[in-house]
């Protein structure tokens, strides 16, 4: 049986199999080489693993669904670079699992927000966003200031991330709970936000 264009179009099962094969090969050709590129798999100079407080803040960021309205990827376009700062590169996200790139921007991109505002500004913004941005439609998060940061499972999180390649030492893991002592979830979230996009600053 000769494989012809007409035969493929008339045989739905064959068409489906061939489409899946072509898409699979195309995907492998695009994805597999990326796993061998240092710019994608190695951290940029200046990138440090999240501290226990920052990691806890990141978990709160995910839990509260902040990624639904805020992306964390400055695209390489002039308008974005002028507004947010240097465009994002893959090496800045090697310790993020999962990364928070996103594409939805009900609110501004947050990848370069680290160090842009003071801790007090972030605290006021989280308690009532309208106090600092009158036109904001972001909800308030007052309970974060009343809720203690969870230190019970932070050591287990660091151990799991170390298995995945994040360079945490035994000393850092052992002392992780102490960093969260007396801290609230708001403290943790602010610590995470203040760290976003700062690796390139440390590099320079």
PDB file of C-alpha atoms in Angstrom:
ATOM      1  CA  UNK A   1       0.000   0.000   0.000  1.00  0.00           C
ATOM      2  CA  UNK A   2       1.467   3.302  -1.103  1.00  0.00           C
ATOM      3  CA  UNK A   3       1.363   6.106   1.475  1.00  0.00           C
ATOM      4  CA  UNK A   4      -0.174   9.029  -0.372  1.00  0.00           C
ATOM      5  CA  UNK A   5      -1.631  12.362   0.608  1.00  0.00           C
ATOM      6  CA  UNK A   6      -5.081  11.170  -0.433  1.00  0.00           C
ATOM      7  CA  UNK A   7      -4.776   8.009   1.675  1.00  0.00           C
ATOM      8  CA  UNK A   8      -3.724   9.988   4.756  1.00  0.00           C
ATOM      9  CA  UNK A   9      -6.639  12.395   4.418  1.00  0.00           C
ATOM     10  CA  UNK A  10      -9.185   9.581   4.044  1.00  0.00           C
ATOM     11  CA  UNK A  11      -7.840   7.456   6.931  1.00  0.00           C
ATOM     12  CA  UNK A  12      -8.533   9.362  10.156  1.00  0.00           C
ATOM     13  CA  UNK A  13      -6.660   6.964  12.423  1.00  0.00           C
ATOM     14  CA  UNK A  14      -3.544   7.173  10.256  1.00  0.00           C
ATOM     15  CA  UNK A  15      -3.821  10.972  10.116  1.00  0.00           C
ATOM     16  CA  UNK A  16      -4.026  11.196  13.913  1.00  0.00           C
ATOM     17  CA  UNK A  17      -1.001   8.931  14.382  1.00  0.00           C
ATOM     18  CA  UNK A  18       1.084  10.897  11.883  1.00  0.00           C
ATOM     19  CA  UNK A  19       0.070  14.263  13.403  1.00  0.00           C
ATOM     20  CA  UNK A  20       1.055  13.055  16.878  1.00  0.00           C
ATOM     21  CA  UNK A  21       4.370  11.777  15.511  1.00  0.00           C
ATOM     22  CA  UNK A  22       5.189  15.042  13.747  1.00  0.00           C
ATOM     23  CA  UNK A  23       4.248  17.164  16.783  1.00  0.00           C
ATOM     24  CA  UNK A  24       6.305  14.897  19.078  1.00  0.00           C
ATOM     25  CA  UNK A  25       9.393  15.115  16.863  1.00  0.00           C
ATOM     26  CA  UNK A  26       8.972  18.875  16.484  1.00  0.00           C
ATOM     27  CA  UNK A  27       8.625  19.300  20.236  1.00  0.00           C
ATOM     28  CA  UNK A  28      11.714  17.214  20.939  1.00  0.00           C
ATOM     29  CA  UNK A  29      13.744  19.192  18.412  1.00  0.00           C
ATOM     30  CA  UNK A  30      12.765  22.435  20.152  1.00  0.00           C
ATOM     31  CA  UNK A  31      12.904  21.327  23.800  1.00  0.00           C
ATOM     32  CA  UNK A  32      15.770  18.827  24.128  1.00  0.00           C
ATOM     33  CA  UNK A  33      18.565  21.204  23.010  1.00  0.00           C
ATOM     34  CA  UNK A  34      17.495  23.687  25.697  1.00  0.00           C
ATOM     35  CA  UNK A  35      18.391  21.202  28.435  1.00  0.00           C
ATOM     36  CA  UNK A  36      22.031  21.412  27.323  1.00  0.00           C
ATOM     37  CA  UNK A  37      22.288  25.210  27.153  1.00  0.00           C
ATOM     38  CA  UNK A  38      24.094  26.725  30.130  1.00  0.00           C
ATOM     39  CA  UNK A  39      22.092  29.949  29.835  1.00  0.00           C
ATOM     40  CA  UNK A  40      18.953  27.933  30.625  1.00  0.00           C
ATOM     41  CA  UNK A  41      20.198  25.392  33.163  1.00  0.00           C
ATOM     42  CA  UNK A  42      22.786  27.354  35.180  1.00  0.00           C
ATOM     43  CA  UNK A  43      22.029  30.247  37.541  1.00  0.00           C
ATOM     44  CA  UNK A  44      23.071  33.735  36.509  1.00  0.00           C
ATOM     45  CA  UNK A  45      25.902  35.314  38.459  1.00  0.00           C
ATOM     46  CA  UNK A  46      24.545  36.771  41.684  1.00  0.00           C
ATOM     47  CA  UNK A  47      21.574  34.411  41.980  1.00  0.00           C
ATOM     48  CA  UNK A  48      21.169  32.942  45.450  1.00  0.00           C
ATOM     49  CA  UNK A  49      18.735  30.274  46.647  1.00  0.00           C
ATOM     50  CA  UNK A  50      15.735  31.567  48.565  1.00  0.00           C
ATOM     51  CA  UNK A  51      16.248  31.961  52.291  1.00  0.00           C
ATOM     52  CA  UNK A  52      13.766  30.090  54.505  1.00  0.00           C
ATOM     53  CA  UNK A  53      11.812  33.332  55.029  1.00  0.00           C
ATOM     54  CA  UNK A  54      11.738  34.112  51.299  1.00  0.00           C
ATOM     55  CA  UNK A  55      10.761  30.540  50.437  1.00  0.00           C
ATOM     56  CA  UNK A  56       7.883  30.713  52.902  1.00  0.00           C
ATOM     57  CA  UNK A  57       6.832  34.001  51.323  1.00  0.00           C
ATOM     58  CA  UNK A  58       6.907  32.401  47.900  1.00  0.00           C
ATOM     59  CA  UNK A  59       4.592  29.640  49.110  1.00  0.00           C
ATOM     60  CA  UNK A  60       2.200  32.301  50.438  1.00  0.00           C
ATOM     61  CA  UNK A  61       2.397  34.136  47.093  1.00  0.00           C
ATOM     62  CA  UNK A  62       1.330  30.926  45.341  1.00  0.00           C
ATOM     63  CA  UNK A  63      -1.280  30.035  47.962  1.00  0.00           C
ATOM     64  CA  UNK A  64      -2.989  33.416  47.712  1.00  0.00           C
ATOM     65  CA  UNK A  65      -3.073  33.216  43.912  1.00  0.00           C
ATOM     66  CA  UNK A  66      -0.978  36.339  43.290  1.00  0.00           C
ATOM     67  CA  UNK A  67       0.161  34.813  39.998  1.00  0.00           C
ATOM     68  CA  UNK A  68      -3.402  35.140  38.690  1.00  0.00           C
ATOM     69  CA  UNK A  69      -2.931  38.896  38.334  1.00  0.00           C
ATOM     70  CA  UNK A  70       0.852  39.408  38.328  1.00  0.00           C
ATOM     71  CA  UNK A  71       3.342  37.951  35.883  1.00  0.00           C
ATOM     72  CA  UNK A  72       7.025  37.575  36.706  1.00  0.00           C
ATOM     73  CA  UNK A  73       8.613  37.855  33.295  1.00  0.00           C
ATOM     74  CA  UNK A  74       9.775  41.099  31.720  1.00  0.00           C
ATOM     75  CA  UNK A  75       9.672  40.498  27.989  1.00  0.00           C
ATOM     76  CA  UNK A  76      12.453  41.764  25.677  1.00  0.00           C
ATOM     77  CA  UNK A  77      10.479  44.699  24.300  1.00  0.00           C
ATOM     78  CA  UNK A  78      11.446  48.332  24.632  1.00  0.00           C
ATOM     79  CA  UNK A  79       8.225  49.376  26.365  1.00  0.00           C
ATOM     80  CA  UNK A  80       8.589  46.638  28.986  1.00  0.00           C
ATOM     81  CA  UNK A  81      12.279  47.212  29.612  1.00  0.00           C
ATOM     82  CA  UNK A  82      11.717  50.953  30.052  1.00  0.00           C
ATOM     83  CA  UNK A  83       8.881  50.347  32.515  1.00  0.00           C
ATOM     84  CA  UNK A  84      10.107  47.365  34.521  1.00  0.00           C
ATOM     85  CA  UNK A  85      13.860  47.100  33.979  1.00  0.00           C
ATOM     86  CA  UNK A  86      16.129  44.538  32.260  1.00  0.00           C
ATOM     87  CA  UNK A  87      14.252  41.725  30.540  1.00  0.00           C
ATOM     88  CA  UNK A  88      14.111  38.388  32.309  1.00  0.00           C
ATOM     89  CA  UNK A  89      16.531  35.575  31.471  1.00  0.00           C
ATOM     90  CA  UNK A  90      16.108  31.859  32.142  1.00  0.00           C
ATOM     91  CA  UNK A  91      19.109  31.667  34.478  1.00  0.00           C
ATOM     92  CA  UNK A  92      17.236  33.800  37.021  1.00  0.00           C
ATOM     93  CA  UNK A  93      14.611  31.104  37.540  1.00  0.00           C
ATOM     94  CA  UNK A  94      16.659  27.916  37.998  1.00  0.00           C
ATOM     95  CA  UNK A  95      15.710  27.717  41.707  1.00  0.00           C
ATOM     96  CA  UNK A  96      11.988  28.333  41.054  1.00  0.00           C
ATOM     97  CA  UNK A  97       9.775  25.265  41.142  1.00  0.00           C
ATOM     98  CA  UNK A  98       7.465  26.047  39.535  1.00  0.00           C
ATOM     99  CA  UNK A  99       8.447  29.369  37.989  1.00  0.00           C
ATOM    100  CA  UNK A 100       5.895  32.172  38.154  1.00  0.00           C
ATOM    101  CA  UNK A 101       6.290  33.634  34.666  1.00  0.00           C
ATOM    102  CA  UNK A 102       2.630  34.004  33.780  1.00  0.00           C
ATOM    103  CA  UNK A 103       1.064  36.169  31.097  1.00  0.00           C
ATOM    104  CA  UNK A 104      -1.891  37.720  32.943  1.00  0.00           C
ATOM    105  CA  UNK A 105      -1.370  41.304  33.997  1.00  0.00           C
ATOM    106  CA  UNK A 106      -4.350  42.626  35.852  1.00  0.00           C
ATOM    107  CA  UNK A 107      -1.630  44.141  38.021  1.00  0.00           C
ATOM    108  CA  UNK A 108       1.922  45.063  36.991  1.00  0.00           C
ATOM    109  CA  UNK A 109       4.717  42.583  36.394  1.00  0.00           C
ATOM    110  CA  UNK A 110       6.608  41.890  39.617  1.00  0.00           C
ATOM    111  CA  UNK A 111       9.859  40.371  38.426  1.00  0.00           C
ATOM    112  CA  UNK A 112      11.879  43.547  39.073  1.00  0.00           C
ATOM    113  CA  UNK A 113       9.928  44.763  42.106  1.00  0.00           C
ATOM    114  CA  UNK A 114      12.678  43.767  44.562  1.00  0.00           C
ATOM    115  CA  UNK A 115      14.151  46.866  46.227  1.00  0.00           C
ATOM    116  CA  UNK A 116      11.897  49.239  44.303  1.00  0.00           C
ATOM    117  CA  UNK A 117       9.755  50.035  47.349  1.00  0.00           C
ATOM    118  CA  UNK A 118      10.422  49.938  51.077  1.00  0.00           C
ATOM    119  CA  UNK A 119       9.179  47.194  53.405  1.00  0.00           C
ATOM    120  CA  UNK A 120       6.770  49.706  54.932  1.00  0.00           C
ATOM    121  CA  UNK A 121       5.322  50.477  51.493  1.00  0.00           C
ATOM    122  CA  UNK A 122       4.701  46.786  50.855  1.00  0.00           C
ATOM    123  CA  UNK A 123       3.143  46.384  54.301  1.00  0.00           C
ATOM    124  CA  UNK A 124       0.706  49.262  53.719  1.00  0.00           C
ATOM    125  CA  UNK A 125      -0.020  47.990  50.212  1.00  0.00           C
ATOM    126  CA  UNK A 126      -0.865  44.504  51.446  1.00  0.00           C
ATOM    127  CA  UNK A 127      -3.021  45.814  54.297  1.00  0.00           C
ATOM    128  CA  UNK A 128      -4.985  48.122  51.986  1.00  0.00           C
ATOM    129  CA  UNK A 129      -3.749  48.648  48.418  1.00  0.00           C
ATOM    130  CA  UNK A 130      -5.876  51.793  47.955  1.00  0.00           C
ATOM    131  CA  UNK A 131      -3.772  53.612  50.564  1.00  0.00           C
ATOM    132  CA  UNK A 132      -0.827  53.742  48.160  1.00  0.00           C
ATOM    133  CA  UNK A 133      -2.475  53.157  44.765  1.00  0.00           C
ATOM    134  CA  UNK A 134      -5.961  54.757  44.821  1.00  0.00           C
ATOM    135  CA  UNK A 135      -7.082  53.149  41.558  1.00  0.00           C
ATOM    136  CA  UNK A 136      -5.975  49.627  42.564  1.00  0.00           C
ATOM    137  CA  UNK A 137      -8.490  46.781  42.404  1.00  0.00           C
ATOM    138  CA  UNK A 138      -6.232  44.412  44.328  1.00  0.00           C
ATOM    139  CA  UNK A 139      -7.814  42.814  47.415  1.00  0.00           C
ATOM    140  CA  UNK A 140      -6.406  43.520  50.877  1.00  0.00           C
ATOM    141  CA  UNK A 141      -4.562  40.807  52.832  1.00  0.00           C
ATOM    142  CA  UNK A 142      -4.772  41.958  56.487  1.00  0.00           C
ATOM    143  CA  UNK A 143      -4.752  38.413  57.911  1.00  0.00           C
ATOM    144  CA  UNK A 144      -1.171  37.933  56.744  1.00  0.00           C
ATOM    145  CA  UNK A 145      -0.030  40.373  59.448  1.00  0.00           C
ATOM    146  CA  UNK A 146      -1.801  38.309  62.122  1.00  0.00           C
ATOM    147  CA  UNK A 147      -0.755  34.830  60.987  1.00  0.00           C
ATOM    148  CA  UNK A 148       2.599  33.411  62.178  1.00  0.00           C
ATOM    149  CA  UNK A 149       4.885  32.073  59.464  1.00  0.00           C
ATOM    150  CA  UNK A 150       4.816  28.273  59.379  1.00  0.00           C
ATOM    151  CA  UNK A 151       8.176  26.913  60.511  1.00  0.00           C
ATOM    152  CA  UNK A 152       7.102  23.295  60.983  1.00  0.00           C
ATOM    153  CA  UNK A 153       7.880  21.990  57.518  1.00  0.00           C
ATOM    154  CA  UNK A 154      10.494  24.464  56.266  1.00  0.00           C
ATOM    155  CA  UNK A 155      13.405  22.056  56.876  1.00  0.00           C
ATOM    156  CA  UNK A 156      11.628  19.351  54.869  1.00  0.00           C
ATOM    157  CA  UNK A 157      11.067  21.838  52.018  1.00  0.00           C
ATOM    158  CA  UNK A 158      14.751  22.760  51.922  1.00  0.00           C
ATOM    159  CA  UNK A 159      15.748  19.082  51.914  1.00  0.00           C
ATOM    160  CA  UNK A 160      13.382  18.370  49.022  1.00  0.00           C
ATOM    161  CA  UNK A 161      14.737  21.335  47.055  1.00  0.00           C
ATOM    162  CA  UNK A 162      18.303  20.183  47.709  1.00  0.00           C
ATOM    163  CA  UNK A 163      17.447  16.852  46.089  1.00  0.00           C
ATOM    164  CA  UNK A 164      16.303  18.855  43.056  1.00  0.00           C
ATOM    165  CA  UNK A 165      19.631  20.680  42.879  1.00  0.00           C
ATOM    166  CA  UNK A 166      19.247  23.776  45.048  1.00  0.00           C
ATOM    167  CA  UNK A 167      22.537  24.144  46.982  1.00  0.00           C
ATOM    168  CA  UNK A 168      21.339  24.241  50.591  1.00  0.00           C
ATOM    169  CA  UNK A 169      23.850  23.124  53.207  1.00  0.00           C
ATOM    170  CA  UNK A 170      23.099  20.987  56.254  1.00  0.00           C
ATOM    171  CA  UNK A 171      23.730  24.033  58.452  1.00  0.00           C
ATOM    172  CA  UNK A 172      21.212  26.137  56.519  1.00  0.00           C
ATOM    173  CA  UNK A 173      18.597  23.399  56.750  1.00  0.00           C
ATOM    174  CA  UNK A 174      19.191  22.886  60.481  1.00  0.00           C
ATOM    175  CA  UNK A 175      18.857  26.618  61.192  1.00  0.00           C
ATOM    176  CA  UNK A 176      15.910  27.228  58.856  1.00  0.00           C
ATOM    177  CA  UNK A 177      13.253  27.161  61.562  1.00  0.00           C
ATOM    178  CA  UNK A 178      15.005  29.844  63.620  1.00  0.00           C
ATOM    179  CA  UNK A 179      14.771  32.366  60.763  1.00  0.00           C
ATOM    180  CA  UNK A 180      10.981  32.115  60.838  1.00  0.00           C
ATOM    181  CA  UNK A 181      10.695  32.515  64.609  1.00  0.00           C
ATOM    182  CA  UNK A 182       8.542  35.529  65.476  1.00  0.00           C
ATOM    183  CA  UNK A 183       7.832  36.292  61.809  1.00  0.00           C
ATOM    184  CA  UNK A 184       4.397  36.663  60.258  1.00  0.00           C
ATOM    185  CA  UNK A 185       3.216  35.568  56.848  1.00  0.00           C
ATOM    186  CA  UNK A 186       3.318  39.217  55.801  1.00  0.00           C
ATOM    187  CA  UNK A 187       6.998  39.436  56.788  1.00  0.00           C
ATOM    188  CA  UNK A 188       7.673  36.353  54.677  1.00  0.00           C
ATOM    189  CA  UNK A 189       5.762  37.622  51.647  1.00  0.00           C
ATOM    190  CA  UNK A 190       7.534  40.981  51.791  1.00  0.00           C
ATOM    191  CA  UNK A 191      10.908  39.239  52.033  1.00  0.00           C
ATOM    192  CA  UNK A 192      10.032  37.260  48.903  1.00  0.00           C
ATOM    193  CA  UNK A 193       8.879  40.341  46.988  1.00  0.00           C
ATOM    194  CA  UNK A 194      11.994  42.282  47.989  1.00  0.00           C
ATOM    195  CA  UNK A 195      14.152  39.523  46.512  1.00  0.00           C
ATOM    196  CA  UNK A 196      12.450  39.364  43.114  1.00  0.00           C
ATOM    197  CA  UNK A 197      14.691  40.265  40.197  1.00  0.00           C
ATOM    198  CA  UNK A 198      17.646  41.376  42.310  1.00  0.00           C
ATOM    199  CA  UNK A 199      20.170  38.807  41.037  1.00  0.00           C
ATOM    200  CA  UNK A 200      21.238  41.032  38.139  1.00  0.00           C
ATOM    201  CA  UNK A 201      21.805  43.914  40.564  1.00  0.00           C
ATOM    202  CA  UNK A 202      24.092  41.720  42.672  1.00  0.00           C
ATOM    203  CA  UNK A 203      25.872  40.625  39.490  1.00  0.00           C
ATOM    204  CA  UNK A 204      26.649  44.245  38.613  1.00  0.00           C
TER     205      UNK A 204
END
